[in-house]
JSON list of C-alpha atoms in Angstrom, two decimals:
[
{"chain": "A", "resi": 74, "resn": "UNK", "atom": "CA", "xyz": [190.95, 242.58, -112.35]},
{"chain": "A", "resi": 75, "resn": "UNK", "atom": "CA", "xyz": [192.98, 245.21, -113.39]},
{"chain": "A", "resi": 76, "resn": "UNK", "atom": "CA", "xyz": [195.87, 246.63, -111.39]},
{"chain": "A", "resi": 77, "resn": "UNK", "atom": "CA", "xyz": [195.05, 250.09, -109.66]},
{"chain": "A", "resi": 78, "resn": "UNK", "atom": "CA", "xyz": [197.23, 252.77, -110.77]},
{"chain": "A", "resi": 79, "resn": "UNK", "atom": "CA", "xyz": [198.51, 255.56, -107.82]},
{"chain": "A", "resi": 80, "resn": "UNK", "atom": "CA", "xyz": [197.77, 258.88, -108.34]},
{"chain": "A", "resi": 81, "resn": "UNK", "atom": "CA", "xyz": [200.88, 259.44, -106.50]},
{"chain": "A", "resi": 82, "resn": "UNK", "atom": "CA", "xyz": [204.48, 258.55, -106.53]},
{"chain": "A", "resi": 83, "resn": "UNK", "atom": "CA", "xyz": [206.65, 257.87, -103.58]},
{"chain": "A", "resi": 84, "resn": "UNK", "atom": "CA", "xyz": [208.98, 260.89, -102.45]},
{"chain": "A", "resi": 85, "resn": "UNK", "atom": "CA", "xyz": [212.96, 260.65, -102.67]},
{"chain": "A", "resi": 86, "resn": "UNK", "atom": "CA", "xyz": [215.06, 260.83, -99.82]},
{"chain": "A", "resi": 87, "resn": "UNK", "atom": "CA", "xyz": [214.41, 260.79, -95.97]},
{"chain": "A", "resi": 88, "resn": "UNK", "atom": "CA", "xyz": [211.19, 262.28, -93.96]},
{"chain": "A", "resi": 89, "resn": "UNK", "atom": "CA", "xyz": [212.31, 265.02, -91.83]},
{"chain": "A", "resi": 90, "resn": "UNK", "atom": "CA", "xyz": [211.84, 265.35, -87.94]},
{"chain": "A", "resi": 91, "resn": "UNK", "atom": "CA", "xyz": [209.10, 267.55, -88.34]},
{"chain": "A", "resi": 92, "resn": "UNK", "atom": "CA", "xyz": [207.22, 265.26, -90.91]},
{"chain": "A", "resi": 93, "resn": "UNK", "atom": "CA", "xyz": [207.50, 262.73, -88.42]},
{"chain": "A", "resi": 94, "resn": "UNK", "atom": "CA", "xyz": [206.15, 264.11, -85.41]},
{"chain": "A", "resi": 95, "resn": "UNK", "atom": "CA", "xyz": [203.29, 264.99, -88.58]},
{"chain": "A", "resi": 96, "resn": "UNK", "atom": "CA", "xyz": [202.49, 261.72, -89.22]},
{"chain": "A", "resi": 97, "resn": "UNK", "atom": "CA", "xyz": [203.01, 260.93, -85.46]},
{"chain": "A", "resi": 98, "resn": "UNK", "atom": "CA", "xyz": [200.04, 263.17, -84.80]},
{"chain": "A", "resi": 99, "resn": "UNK", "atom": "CA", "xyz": [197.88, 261.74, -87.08]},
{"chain": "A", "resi": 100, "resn": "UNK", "atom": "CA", "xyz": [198.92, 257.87, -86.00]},
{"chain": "A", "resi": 101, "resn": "UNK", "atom": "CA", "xyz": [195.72, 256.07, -84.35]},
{"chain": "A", "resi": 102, "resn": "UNK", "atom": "CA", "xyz": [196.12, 254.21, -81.60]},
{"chain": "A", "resi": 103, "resn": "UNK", "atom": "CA", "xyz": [195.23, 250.80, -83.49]},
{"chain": "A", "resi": 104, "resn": "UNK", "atom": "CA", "xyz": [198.44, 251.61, -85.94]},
{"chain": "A", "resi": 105, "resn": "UNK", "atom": "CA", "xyz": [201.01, 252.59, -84.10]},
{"chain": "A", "resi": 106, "resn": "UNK", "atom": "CA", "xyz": [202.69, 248.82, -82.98]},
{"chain": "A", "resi": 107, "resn": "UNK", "atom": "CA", "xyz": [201.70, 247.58, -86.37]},
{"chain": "A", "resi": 108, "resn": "UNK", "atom": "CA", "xyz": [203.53, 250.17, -87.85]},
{"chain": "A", "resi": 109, "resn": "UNK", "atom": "CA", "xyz": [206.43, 249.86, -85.30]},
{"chain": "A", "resi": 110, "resn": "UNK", "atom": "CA", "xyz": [207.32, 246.19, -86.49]},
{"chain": "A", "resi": 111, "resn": "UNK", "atom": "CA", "xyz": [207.20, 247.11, -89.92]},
{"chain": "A", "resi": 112, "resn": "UNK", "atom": "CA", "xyz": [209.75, 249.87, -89.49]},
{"chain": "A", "resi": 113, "resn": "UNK", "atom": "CA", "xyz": [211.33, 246.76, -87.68]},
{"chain": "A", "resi": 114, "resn": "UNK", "atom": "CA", "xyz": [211.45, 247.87, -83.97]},
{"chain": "A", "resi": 115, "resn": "UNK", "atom": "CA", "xyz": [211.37, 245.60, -81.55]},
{"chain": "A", "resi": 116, "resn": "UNK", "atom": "CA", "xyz": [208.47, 244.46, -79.30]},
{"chain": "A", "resi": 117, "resn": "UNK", "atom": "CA", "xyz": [210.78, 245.11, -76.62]},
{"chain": "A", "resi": 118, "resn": "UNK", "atom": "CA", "xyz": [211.70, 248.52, -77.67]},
{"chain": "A", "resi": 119, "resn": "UNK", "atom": "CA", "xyz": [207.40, 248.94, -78.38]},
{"chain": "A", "resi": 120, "resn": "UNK", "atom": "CA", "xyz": [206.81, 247.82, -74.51]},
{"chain": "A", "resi": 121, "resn": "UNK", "atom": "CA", "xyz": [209.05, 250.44, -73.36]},
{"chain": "A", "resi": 122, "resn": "UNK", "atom": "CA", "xyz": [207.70, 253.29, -75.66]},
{"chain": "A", "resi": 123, "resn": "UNK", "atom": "CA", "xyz": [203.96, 251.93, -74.30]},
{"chain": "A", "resi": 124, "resn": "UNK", "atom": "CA", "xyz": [204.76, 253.21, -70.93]},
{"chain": "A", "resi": 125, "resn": "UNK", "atom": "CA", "xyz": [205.07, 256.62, -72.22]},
{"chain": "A", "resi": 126, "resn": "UNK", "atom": "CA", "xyz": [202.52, 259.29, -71.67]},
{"chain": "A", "resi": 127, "resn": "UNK", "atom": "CA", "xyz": [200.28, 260.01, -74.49]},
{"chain": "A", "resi": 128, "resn": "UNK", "atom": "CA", "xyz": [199.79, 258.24, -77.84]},
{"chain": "A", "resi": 129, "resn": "UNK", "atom": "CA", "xyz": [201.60, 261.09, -79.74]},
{"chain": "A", "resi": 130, "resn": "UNK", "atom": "CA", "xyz": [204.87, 260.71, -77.28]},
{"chain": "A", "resi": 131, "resn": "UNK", "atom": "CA", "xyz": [204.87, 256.53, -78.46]},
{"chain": "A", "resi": 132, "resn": "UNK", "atom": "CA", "xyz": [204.87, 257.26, -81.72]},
{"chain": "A", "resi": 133, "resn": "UNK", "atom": "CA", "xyz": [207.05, 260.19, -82.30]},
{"chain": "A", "resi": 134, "resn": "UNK", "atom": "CA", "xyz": [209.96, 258.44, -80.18]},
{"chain": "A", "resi": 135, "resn": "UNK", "atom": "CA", "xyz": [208.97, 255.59, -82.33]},
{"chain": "A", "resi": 136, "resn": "UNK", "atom": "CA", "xyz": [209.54, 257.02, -85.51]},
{"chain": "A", "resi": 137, "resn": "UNK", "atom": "CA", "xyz": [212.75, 259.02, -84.47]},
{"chain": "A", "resi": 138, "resn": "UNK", "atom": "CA", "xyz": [214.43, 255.65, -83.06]},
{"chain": "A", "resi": 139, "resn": "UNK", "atom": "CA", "xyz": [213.99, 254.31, -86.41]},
{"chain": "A", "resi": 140, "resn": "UNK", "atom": "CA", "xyz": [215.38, 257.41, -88.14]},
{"chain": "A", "resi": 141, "resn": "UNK", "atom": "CA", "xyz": [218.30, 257.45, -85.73]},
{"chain": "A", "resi": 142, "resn": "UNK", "atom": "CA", "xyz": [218.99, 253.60, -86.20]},
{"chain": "A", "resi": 143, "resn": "UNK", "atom": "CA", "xyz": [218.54, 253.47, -90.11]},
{"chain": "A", "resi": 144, "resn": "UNK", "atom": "CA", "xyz": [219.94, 256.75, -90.67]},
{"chain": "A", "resi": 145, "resn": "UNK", "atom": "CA", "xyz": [220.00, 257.47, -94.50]},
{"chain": "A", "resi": 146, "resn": "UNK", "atom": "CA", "xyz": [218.21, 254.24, -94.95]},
{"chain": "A", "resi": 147, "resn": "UNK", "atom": "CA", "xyz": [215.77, 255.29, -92.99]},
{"chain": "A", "resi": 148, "resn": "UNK", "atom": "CA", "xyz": [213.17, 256.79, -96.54]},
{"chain": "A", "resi": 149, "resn": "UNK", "atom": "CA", "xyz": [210.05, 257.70, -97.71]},
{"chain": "A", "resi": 150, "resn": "UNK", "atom": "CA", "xyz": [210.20, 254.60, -99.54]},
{"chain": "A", "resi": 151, "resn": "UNK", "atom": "CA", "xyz": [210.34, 252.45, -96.68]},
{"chain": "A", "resi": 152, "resn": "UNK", "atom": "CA", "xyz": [207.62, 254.50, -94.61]},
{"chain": "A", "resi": 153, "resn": "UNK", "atom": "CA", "xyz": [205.43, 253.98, -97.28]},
{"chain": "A", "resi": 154, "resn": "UNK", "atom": "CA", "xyz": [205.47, 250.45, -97.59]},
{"chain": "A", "resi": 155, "resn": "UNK", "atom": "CA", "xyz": [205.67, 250.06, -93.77]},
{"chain": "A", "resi": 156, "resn": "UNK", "atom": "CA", "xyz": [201.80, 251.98, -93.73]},
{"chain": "A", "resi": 157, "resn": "UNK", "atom": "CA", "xyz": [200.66, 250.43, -96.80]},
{"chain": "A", "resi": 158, "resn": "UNK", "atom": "CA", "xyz": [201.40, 246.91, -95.32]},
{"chain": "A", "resi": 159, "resn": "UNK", "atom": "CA", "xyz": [198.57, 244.90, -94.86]},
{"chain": "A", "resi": 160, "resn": "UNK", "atom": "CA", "xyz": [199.00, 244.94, -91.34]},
{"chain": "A", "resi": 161, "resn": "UNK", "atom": "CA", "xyz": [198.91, 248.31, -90.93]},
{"chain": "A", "resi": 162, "resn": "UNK", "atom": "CA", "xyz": [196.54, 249.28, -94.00]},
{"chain": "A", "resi": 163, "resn": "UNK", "atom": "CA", "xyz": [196.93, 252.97, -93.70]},
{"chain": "A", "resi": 164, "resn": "UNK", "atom": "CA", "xyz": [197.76, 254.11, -97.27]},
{"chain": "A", "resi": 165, "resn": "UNK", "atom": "CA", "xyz": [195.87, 257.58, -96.74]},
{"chain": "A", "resi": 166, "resn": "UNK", "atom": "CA", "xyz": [198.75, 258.37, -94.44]},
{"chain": "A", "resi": 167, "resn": "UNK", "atom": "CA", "xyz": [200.91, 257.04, -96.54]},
{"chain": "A", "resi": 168, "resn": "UNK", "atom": "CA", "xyz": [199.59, 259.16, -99.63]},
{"chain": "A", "resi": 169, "resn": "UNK", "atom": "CA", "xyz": [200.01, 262.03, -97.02]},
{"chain": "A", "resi": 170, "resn": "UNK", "atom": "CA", "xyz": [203.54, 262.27, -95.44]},
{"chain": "A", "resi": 171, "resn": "UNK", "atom": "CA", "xyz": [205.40, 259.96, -98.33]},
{"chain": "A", "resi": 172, "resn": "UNK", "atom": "CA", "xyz": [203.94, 260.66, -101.52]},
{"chain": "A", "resi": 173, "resn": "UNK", "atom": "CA", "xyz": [203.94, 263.48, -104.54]},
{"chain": "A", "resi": 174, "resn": "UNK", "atom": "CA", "xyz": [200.54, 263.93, -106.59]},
{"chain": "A", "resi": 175, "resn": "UNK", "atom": "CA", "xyz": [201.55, 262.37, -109.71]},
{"chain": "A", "resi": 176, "resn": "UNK", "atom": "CA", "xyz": [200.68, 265.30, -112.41]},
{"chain": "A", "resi": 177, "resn": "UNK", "atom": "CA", "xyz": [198.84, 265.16, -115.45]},
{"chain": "A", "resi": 178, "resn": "UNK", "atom": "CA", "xyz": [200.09, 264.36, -118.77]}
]
């Protein structure tokens, strides 16, 4: 089987604020905890953030507590492979908030 080559390429650099409250209004509700302990936060820290109001609120704070802790480390490249996990298995998101249209040659 041959490999599947991306139409896209992953972006350089760190998603803003704004790009992540983005992506977390397009989160489902089946994706967000998944996605949580790939961006290694912890299931204590996902408890807490599951008593919030609102599936938007959980995964916004979610997504800026990992951008605080990781700081510049906190990338596109990461993100990406955190939705494209097999866990999480969200790569249209992923092609959305983390990715460039790779252009023809």
């Amino acid at each position: 089987k041959a490999p599947r080559t991306s139409r896209f390429t992953v972006k350089k650099g760190n998603p803003s604020r704004e790009e992540l409250e983005m992506l977390a209004k397009s989160t489902g509700a089946k994706y967000w905890r998944p996605l949580g302990r790939r961006l290694k936060i912890s299931d204590a820290a996902l408890e807490e953030l599951d008593s919030q109001e609102g599936l938007f609120e959980k995964v916004y704070k979610m997504l800026s507590q990992w951008k605080a802790r990781d700081g510049s480390e906190a990338t596109y490249k990461v993100l990406n492979d955190a939705l494209c996990h097999e866990l999480v298995q969200n790569r249209e998101l992923a092609e959305m908030f983390c990715c460039n249209r790779k252009r023809r040659s």
